[in-house]
Coordinates of N, CA and C and ligand atoms in Angstrom, one line a residue:
M152 N 0.8 -1.1 0.1 CA 0.0 0.0 0.0 C 0.9 1.2 0.0
T153 N 0.5 2.2 -0.8 CA 1.1 3.5 -0.7 C 0.0 4.5 -0.1
Y154 N 0.5 5.4 0.7 CA -0.3 6.4 1.2 C -0.8 7.4 0.2
E155 N -1.9 8.1 0.3 CA -2.3 8.9 -0.6 C -2.6 10.3 -0.1
L156 N -2.5 11.4 -0.9 CA -2.8 12.7 -0.5 C -4.3 12.9 -0.4
L157 N -4.8 13.3 0.7 CA -6.2 13.6 0.8 C -6.6 14.7 -0.1
Q158 N -7.9 14.6 -0.5 CA -8.5 15.8 -1.4 C -8.9 16.8 -0.2
L159 N -8.5 18.0 -0.5 CA -9.0 19.1 0.3 C -10.6 19.2 0.1
P160 N -11.2 19.3 1.2 CA -12.8 19.5 1.1 C -13.3 20.9 0.8
Y161 N -12.4 21.8 0.3 CA -12.6 23.1 0.0 C -11.6 23.6 -1.0
K162 N -11.9 24.7 -1.6 CA -11.0 25.4 -2.5 C -9.9 26.1 -1.7
Y163 N -8.7 26.3 -2.4 CA -7.5 27.1 -1.8 C -7.9 28.4 -1.1
N164 N -8.8 29.0 -1.8 CA -9.3 30.4 -1.4 C -10.4 30.4 -0.3
E165 N -10.9 29.2 0.0 CA -12.1 29.2 0.8 C -11.8 29.4 2.3
L166 N -10.5 29.3 2.7 CA -10.3 29.6 4.2 C -9.9 31.0 4.4
E167 N -10.0 31.8 3.4 CA -9.7 33.2 3.6 C -10.9 33.8 4.3
P168 N -10.6 35.0 5.2 CA -9.3 35.5 5.3 C -8.4 34.9 6.3
A169 N -8.9 33.9 7.1 CA -8.0 33.3 8.2 C -6.7 32.8 7.5
I170 N -6.7 32.1 6.5 CA -5.6 31.6 5.8 C -5.7 31.8 4.3
D171 N -4.7 32.6 3.8 CA -4.9 33.1 2.5 C -4.5 32.0 1.4
A172 N -5.0 32.0 0.3 CA -5.0 30.9 -0.8 C -3.8 30.4 -1.1
L173 N -2.7 31.4 -1.2 CA -1.4 31.0 -1.7 C -0.7 30.1 -0.7
T174 N -1.0 30.4 0.6 CA -0.4 29.7 1.8 C -1.1 28.2 1.7
V175 N -2.4 28.2 1.5 CA -3.0 26.9 1.5 C -2.4 26.1 0.4
E176 N -2.3 26.7 -0.8 CA -1.8 26.0 -1.8 C -0.4 25.3 -1.8
I177 N 0.5 26.3 -1.3 CA 1.9 25.7 -1.1 C 2.0 24.8 0.0
H178 N 1.2 25.1 1.0 CA 1.4 24.2 2.3 C 0.8 22.8 2.0
Y179 N -0.2 22.6 1.2 CA -0.8 21.4 0.8 C -0.1 20.8 -0.3
S180 N 0.1 21.5 -1.5 CA 0.6 20.8 -2.6 C 2.2 20.7 -2.6
K181 N 2.9 21.4 -1.7 CA 4.3 21.2 -1.7 C 4.7 20.5 -0.4
H182 N 4.4 21.2 0.8 CA 4.9 20.8 2.0 C 4.2 19.3 2.4
H183 N 2.9 19.3 2.5 CA 2.2 18.1 2.8 C 2.5 16.9 1.8
A184 N 2.5 17.3 0.5 CA 2.7 16.4 -0.6 C 4.1 15.6 -0.4
T185 N 5.1 16.6 0.0 CA 6.5 16.1 0.2 C 6.7 15.1 1.4
Y186 N 6.1 15.4 2.5 CA 6.0 14.5 3.5 C 5.5 13.1 3.1
L187 N 4.5 13.1 2.4 CA 3.8 11.9 1.8 C 4.8 11.2 1.0
K188 N 5.2 11.9 0.0 CA 6.3 11.3 -1.0 C 7.5 10.7 -0.2
N189 N 8.0 11.4 0.7 CA 9.1 10.8 1.5 C 8.6 9.6 2.4
L190 N 7.5 9.6 2.9 CA 7.0 8.5 3.7 C 7.0 7.2 2.8
N191 N 6.3 7.4 1.6 CA 6.1 6.2 0.7 C 7.5 5.7 0.4
A192 N 8.5 6.6 0.1 CA 9.8 6.3 -0.3 C 10.4 5.5 0.8
A193 N 10.4 6.0 2.1 CA 11.0 5.3 3.2 C 10.5 3.9 3.4
L194 N 9.2 3.7 3.1 CA 8.6 2.3 3.2 C 8.6 1.4 2.1
E195 N 9.1 2.0 0.9 CA 9.0 1.2 -0.3 C 9.5 -0.2 -0.2
N196 N 10.5 -0.4 0.4 CA 11.2 -1.8 0.3 C 10.8 -2.6 1.6
Y197 N 9.8 -2.2 2.3 CA 9.3 -2.8 3.6 C 7.9 -3.3 3.4
S198 N 7.7 -4.3 2.7 CA 6.3 -4.6 2.3 C 5.6 -5.3 3.5
Q199 N 6.2 -5.6 4.7 CA 5.7 -6.1 5.8 C 4.7 -5.1 6.5
F200 N 4.8 -3.8 6.1 CA 4.0 -2.8 6.7 C 3.0 -2.3 5.7
S201 N 2.9 -3.0 4.6 CA 2.0 -2.5 3.5 C 0.6 -2.5 3.9
S202 N 0.1 -3.3 4.9 CA -1.3 -3.2 5.2 C -1.5 -2.3 6.4
W203 N -0.5 -1.7 6.9 CA -0.6 -0.8 8.2 C -1.2 0.5 7.8
S204 N -2.3 1.0 8.6 CA -2.7 2.3 8.5 C -1.6 3.2 9.0
I205 N -1.7 4.6 8.6 CA -0.8 5.5 9.1 C -0.8 5.6 10.6
E206 N -2.1 5.5 11.2 CA -2.2 5.6 12.6 C -1.5 4.4 13.3
K207 N -1.6 3.2 12.7 CA -1.0 2.0 13.3 C 0.6 2.2 13.3
V208 N 1.1 2.7 12.2 CA 2.5 2.9 12.0 C 3.1 4.0 13.1
L209 N 2.3 5.1 13.4 CA 2.7 6.0 14.3 C 2.5 5.6 15.8
K210 N 1.6 4.7 15.9 CA 1.4 4.2 17.4 C 2.4 3.0 17.6
N211 N 3.1 2.6 16.7 CA 4.0 1.4 16.9 C 5.4 1.7 16.3
L212 N 5.9 2.9 16.5 CA 7.1 3.3 15.8 C 8.4 2.2 16.2
S213 N 8.2 1.9 17.4 CA 9.3 0.9 17.9 C 9.3 -0.3 17.1
E214 N 8.3 -0.7 16.3 CA 8.4 -1.9 15.5 C 8.9 -1.6 14.1
I215 N 9.2 -0.4 13.8 CA 9.7 0.1 12.4 C 11.2 -0.1 12.5
P216 N 11.7 -0.8 11.5 CA 13.3 -1.0 11.6 C 14.0 0.3 11.7
E217 N 15.1 0.3 12.5 CA 15.8 1.3 12.9 C 16.3 2.2 11.8
E218 N 16.7 1.7 10.7 CA 17.4 2.3 9.6 C 16.3 3.3 8.9
I219 N 15.0 3.1 9.1 CA 14.0 4.0 8.5 C 13.2 4.6 9.7
R220 N 13.3 4.3 10.9 CA 12.5 4.8 11.8 C 12.3 6.4 11.9
T221 N 13.5 7.0 11.8 CA 13.5 8.5 11.8 C 12.8 9.1 10.6
A222 N 13.0 8.6 9.5 CA 12.3 9.0 8.3 C 10.9 8.8 8.3
V223 N 10.4 7.6 9.0 CA 9.0 7.3 9.0 C 8.3 8.1 10.1
K224 N 9.0 8.3 11.3 CA 8.5 9.2 12.3 C 8.2 10.6 11.8
N225 N 9.2 11.3 11.2 CA 9.2 12.6 10.6 C 8.2 12.8 9.5
N226 N 8.4 11.9 8.5 CA 7.4 12.0 7.3 C 6.0 11.5 7.5
G227 N 6.0 10.4 8.3 CA 4.7 9.9 8.6 C 3.9 10.8 9.6
G228 N 4.7 11.4 10.5 CA 4.0 12.4 11.3 C 3.6 13.7 10.5
G229 N 4.4 14.1 9.6 CA 4.1 15.2 8.6 C 2.9 14.8 7.9
Y230 N 2.8 13.6 7.3 CA 1.7 13.3 6.5 C 0.3 13.2 7.4
F231 N 0.4 12.5 8.5 CA -0.8 12.3 9.3 C -1.3 13.7 10.0
N232 N -0.2 14.4 10.5 CA -0.7 15.7 11.2 C -1.3 16.6 10.2
H233 N -0.9 16.6 9.1 CA -1.5 17.6 8.0 C -2.9 17.1 7.5
N234 N -3.1 15.8 7.6 CA -4.4 15.2 7.2 C -5.4 15.8 8.3
I235 N -5.0 15.7 9.6 CA -5.9 16.1 10.7 C -6.2 17.7 10.5
Y236 N -5.1 18.3 10.2 CA -5.1 19.9 10.1 C -6.2 20.3 9.0
W237 N -6.0 19.7 7.8 CA -6.8 20.2 6.6 C -8.3 19.7 6.8
E238 N -8.3 18.4 7.4 CA -9.8 18.0 7.5 C -10.5 18.6 8.6
G239 N -9.8 19.4 9.5 CA -10.4 20.0 10.5 C -10.9 21.4 10.3
F240 N -10.8 21.9 8.9 CA -11.4 23.2 8.6 C -12.6 23.1 7.8
A241 N -13.5 24.2 7.9 CA -14.6 24.4 7.1 C -14.8 25.8 6.8
P242 N -15.0 26.1 5.5 CA -15.1 27.6 5.1 C -16.3 28.2 5.9
R243 N -17.3 27.5 6.1 CA -18.6 28.0 6.8 C -18.7 27.4 8.2
S244 N -17.7 27.7 9.0 CA -17.8 27.2 10.4 C -18.9 27.6 11.3
S245 N -19.3 26.8 12.1 CA -20.5 27.0 13.1 C -19.8 28.0 14.1
R246 N -18.5 28.1 14.3 CA -17.9 28.8 15.2 C -18.1 28.4 16.8
T247 N -18.9 27.4 17.0 CA -18.9 26.9 18.3 C -19.0 25.4 18.3
P248 N -18.5 24.6 19.4 CA -18.4 23.2 19.4 C -19.8 22.5 19.5
G249 N -19.8 21.4 18.9 CA -21.1 20.5 19.0 C -21.4 20.1 20.5
P250 N -22.5 19.6 20.7 CA -23.0 19.4 22.0 C -22.2 18.6 22.9
K251 N -21.6 17.5 22.5 CA -20.9 16.6 23.4 C -19.5 17.1 23.7
L252 N -18.9 17.6 22.6 CA -17.5 18.2 22.8 C -17.6 19.4 23.6
G253 N -18.6 20.3 23.3 CA -18.7 21.6 24.0 C -18.9 21.3 25.4
E254 N -19.6 20.3 25.8 CA -19.9 20.0 27.2 C -18.5 19.6 27.9
A255 N -17.9 18.7 27.2 CA -16.6 18.2 27.7 C -15.6 19.3 27.8
I256 N -15.5 20.3 26.9 CA -14.6 21.5 27.0 C -14.9 22.3 28.1
S257 N -16.2 22.6 28.4 CA -16.6 23.2 29.5 C -16.3 22.6 30.9
R258 N -16.5 21.3 30.9 CA -16.2 20.6 32.1 C -14.7 20.6 32.3
K259 N -14.0 20.5 31.4 CA -12.5 20.3 31.5 C -11.7 21.7 31.8
F260 N -12.1 22.6 30.9 CA -11.3 23.7 30.9 C -12.0 25.0 31.6
G261 N -13.3 24.9 31.9 CA -14.1 25.9 32.5 C -14.8 26.8 31.6
G262 N -14.8 26.5 30.3 CA -15.5 27.2 29.3 C -14.8 27.2 28.0
F263 N -15.6 27.7 27.0 CA -15.0 27.7 25.6 C -13.9 28.8 25.4
D264 N -14.1 29.9 26.0 CA -13.3 31.0 25.8 C -11.9 30.6 26.6
E265 N -12.0 30.0 27.8 CA -10.8 29.6 28.6 C -10.0 28.5 27.7
F266 N -10.8 27.7 27.0 CA -10.2 26.7 26.2 C -9.4 27.3 25.1
K267 N -10.0 28.3 24.5 CA -9.2 28.9 23.3 C -8.0 29.6 23.7
V268 N -8.0 30.2 25.0 CA -6.8 30.8 25.5 C -5.7 29.8 25.6
L269 N -6.1 28.6 26.1 CA -5.2 27.5 26.4 C -4.6 27.1 25.0
M270 N -5.3 26.8 24.0 CA -4.9 26.5 22.7 C -4.0 27.5 22.1
E271 N -4.3 28.8 22.3 CA -3.4 29.8 21.6 C -2.2 29.9 22.4
K272 N -2.2 29.6 23.7 CA -0.9 29.7 24.4 C 0.0 28.5 24.0
A273 N -0.7 27.3 23.8 CA 0.1 26.1 23.4 C 0.8 26.3 22.1
G274 N 0.2 27.0 21.1 CA 0.7 27.2 20.0 C 1.8 28.5 20.0
L275 N 1.5 29.4 20.7 CA 2.5 30.6 20.9 C 3.7 30.2 21.6
T276 N 3.7 29.3 22.5 CA 4.8 29.0 23.5 C 5.6 27.7 22.8
R277 N 5.2 27.2 21.7 CA 5.9 26.1 21.1 C 7.1 26.8 20.5
F278 N 8.4 26.5 21.1 CA 9.6 27.2 20.5 C 10.1 26.5 19.3
G279 N 10.2 27.3 18.1 CA 10.5 26.7 16.9 C 9.3 26.1 16.2
S280 N 9.5 25.1 15.5 CA 8.4 24.4 14.7 C 7.6 23.4 15.6
G281 N 6.3 23.3 15.2 CA 5.5 22.2 15.9 C 4.1 22.4 15.7
W282 N 3.3 21.9 16.6 CA 1.9 21.9 16.7 C 1.3 22.2 17.9
A283 N 0.1 22.7 17.9 CA -0.8 22.8 19.1 C -2.0 21.8 18.9
W284 N -2.4 21.0 19.9 CA -3.5 20.1 19.7 C -4.5 20.3 20.8
L285 N -5.8 19.9 20.4 CA -6.6 19.3 21.4 C -6.8 17.8 21.2
S286 N -6.4 17.0 22.1 CA -6.4 15.6 22.0 C -7.3 14.9 23.1
K287 N -7.5 13.6 23.0 CA -8.1 12.9 24.0 C -7.3 11.7 24.4
D288 N -7.4 11.2 25.7 CA -6.6 10.1 26.1 C -7.5 8.9 26.0
A289 N -6.9 7.7 26.5 CA -7.6 6.5 26.4 C -8.9 6.5 27.2
H290 N -9.0 7.3 28.1 CA -10.2 7.4 29.0 C -11.2 8.7 28.5
N291 N -10.9 9.1 27.4 CA -11.7 10.1 26.7 C -11.6 11.5 27.4
D292 N -10.5 11.6 28.2 CA -10.3 12.9 28.9 C -9.5 13.8 27.9
L293 N -10.0 15.0 27.9 CA -9.4 16.0 27.0 C -8.1 16.6 27.5
L294 N -7.3 17.0 26.5 CA -5.9 17.7 27.0 C -5.5 18.6 25.9
V295 N -5.1 19.7 26.2 CA -4.4 20.8 25.3 C -2.9 20.6 25.5
H296 N -2.3 20.4 24.3 CA -0.8 20.2 24.4 C -0.2 20.6 23.2
S297 N 1.1 20.5 23.1 CA 1.9 20.8 21.8 C 2.9 19.8 21.6
T298 N 3.4 19.6 20.3 CA 4.3 18.8 19.9 C 5.5 19.4 19.1
A299 N 6.6 19.1 19.2 CA 7.8 19.7 18.3 C 7.7 19.0 17.0
N300 N 8.2 19.8 16.0 CA 8.5 19.3 14.7 C 7.3 18.6 14.1
Q301 N 7.5 17.3 13.6 CA 6.3 16.5 13.2 C 5.8 15.4 14.1
D302 N 6.2 15.5 15.3 CA 5.8 14.6 16.3 C 4.4 14.6 16.4
S303 N 3.8 13.4 16.5 CA 2.3 13.1 16.5 C 1.8 12.8 17.9
P304 N 0.6 13.3 18.2 CA 0.0 12.8 19.4 C -0.2 11.3 19.7
L305 N -0.2 10.6 18.4 CA -0.4 9.1 18.5 C 0.9 8.5 19.1
D306 N 2.1 9.1 19.0 CA 3.3 8.6 19.6 C 3.1 8.5 21.2
D307 N 2.3 9.4 21.7 CA 2.1 9.5 23.2 C 0.8 8.8 23.6
G308 N 0.2 8.1 22.7 CA -1.1 7.3 23.0 C -2.3 8.2 23.1
L309 N -2.2 9.3 22.3 CA -3.3 10.4 22.4 C -3.9 10.3 21.0
D310 N -5.3 10.6 20.9 CA -6.0 10.8 19.6 C -6.3 12.2 19.5
P311 N -5.8 12.8 18.3 CA -6.1 14.2 18.1 C -7.5 14.5 17.8
I312 N -7.9 15.8 18.2 CA -9.3 16.1 17.9 C -9.2 17.5 16.9
I313 N -8.3 18.4 17.3 CA -8.0 19.6 16.6 C -6.6 19.7 16.5
A314 N -6.1 20.1 15.3 CA -4.6 20.3 15.1 C -4.4 21.6 14.7
I315 N -3.4 22.4 15.1 CA -3.0 23.6 14.6 C -1.6 23.7 14.3
D316 N -1.2 23.8 13.0 CA 0.2 23.8 12.6 C 0.8 25.2 12.9
V317 N 2.0 25.2 13.7 CA 2.5 26.4 14.0 C 3.9 26.6 13.3
W318 N 4.2 25.7 12.4 CA 5.5 25.9 11.6 C 5.3 27.2 10.9
E319 N 6.4 28.0 10.7 CA 6.2 29.3 9.9 C 5.6 29.2 8.6
H320 N 5.8 27.9 7.9 CA 5.1 27.8 6.5 C 3.7 27.9 6.6
A321 N 3.0 27.7 7.6 CA 1.6 27.8 7.8 C 1.0 29.1 7.9
Y322 N 1.9 30.1 8.2 CA 1.3 31.4 8.2 C 2.1 32.6 7.8
Y323 N 3.4 32.4 7.4 CA 4.3 33.4 7.4 C 4.0 34.4 6.1
L324 N 3.4 34.0 5.1 CA 3.2 34.8 3.9 C 2.1 35.9 4.3
K325 N 1.2 35.6 5.2 CA 0.2 36.6 5.5 C 0.5 37.3 6.9
Y326 N 0.9 36.5 7.8 CA 1.1 37.0 9.2 C 2.6 37.3 9.5
Q327 N 3.6 36.9 8.7 CA 5.0 37.2 9.0 C 5.2 36.7 10.4
N328 N 5.8 37.5 11.3 CA 6.2 37.0 12.6 C 5.1 37.0 13.7
K329 N 3.8 37.3 13.2 CA 2.8 37.4 14.0 C 1.9 36.1 14.3
R330 N 2.6 35.2 14.9 CA 1.9 33.8 15.1 C 0.7 34.0 15.9
A331 N 0.6 34.9 16.8 CA -0.5 35.1 17.7 C -1.7 35.5 17.0
D332 N -1.6 36.3 15.8 CA -2.7 36.8 15.0 C -3.1 35.6 14.1
Y333 N -2.3 34.8 13.7 CA -2.7 33.5 12.9 C -3.6 32.5 13.9
L334 N -3.0 32.3 15.1 CA -3.8 31.6 16.1 C -5.2 32.1 16.3
A335 N -5.2 33.4 16.6 CA -6.5 34.0 16.8 C -7.5 33.8 15.7
S336 N -7.1 33.8 14.5 CA -7.8 33.7 13.3 C -8.4 32.3 13.0
I337 N -7.8 31.5 13.6 CA -8.0 30.0 13.3 C -9.5 29.5 13.7
W338 N -10.0 30.3 14.8 CA -11.3 29.9 15.3 C -12.4 30.2 14.3
D339 N -12.2 31.0 13.3 CA -13.2 31.3 12.2 C -13.4 30.2 11.3
I340 N -12.4 29.2 11.4 CA -12.5 28.2 10.2 C -12.6 26.7 10.9
I341 N -12.4 26.6 12.2 CA -12.5 25.2 12.7 C -13.8 24.5 12.3
D342 N -13.7 23.3 11.9 CA -14.9 22.5 11.6 C -15.4 21.7 12.8
W343 N -16.3 22.2 13.4 CA -16.8 21.7 14.8 C -17.5 20.4 14.6
D344 N -18.1 20.2 13.4 CA -18.7 18.8 13.2 C -17.7 17.8 13.2
K345 N -16.6 18.0 12.5 CA -15.4 17.1 12.4 C -14.8 16.9 13.9
A346 N -14.7 17.8 14.5 CA -14.0 17.8 15.9 C -15.0 17.0 16.7
E347 N -16.3 17.1 16.6 CA -17.3 16.3 17.4 C -17.2 14.9 17.0
Q348 N -17.1 14.5 15.7 CA -16.9 13.2 15.3 C -15.6 12.5 15.9
R349 N -14.6 13.4 15.8 CA -13.3 12.8 16.4 C -13.5 12.6 17.9
Y350 N -14.1 13.5 18.6 CA -14.2 13.2 20.0 C -15.1 12.0 20.3
L351 N -16.1 11.8 19.5 CA -17.0 10.6 19.8 C -16.4 9.3 19.2
A352 N -15.4 9.5 18.3 CA -15.0 8.2 17.7 C -14.4 7.2 18.7
Ligands
MN3_695 MN1 2.8 22.2 7.9

């Protein structure tokens, strides 16, 4: 099996003004596609993993042969993390969480606004490149956290619900050094139906 690039469920310009069309195009068709290409290349001669989903690969990195483990971790993480990122947006966002996730967010973080502050802080305080996440653990407990580079929550036994890419390539064309403004704008395009599905899955 070779992994495939997901089809974006919207046009490049449909996430504007939060994320500009050129950033979406380069980020998706160059950055994301390159992680995918390198992941497939790394696994090309290892047919024992050909039936493994990307989730299974990232949850079981210790079983990947050492000579390709770093390549698979970095490019597999890059491939998977961007899938969560792109699938998590909707041009016509409801702007508020669905019933079950909304209730869980209020219970865990004290309210939707409090949760947003925590997510933005997780993204802003990630030094260098990485990601901010809303994830759930094996007990369905919510957690806001961040990972470095292309490390995936799956590595830590967590299942991602919302992904925010804070590598500079995700925002630099429009926001330059103002990562905080990018993070604040993200709330306009979060697909809360998708987030609800991920929470209930
Ligand atoms: Mn990226």
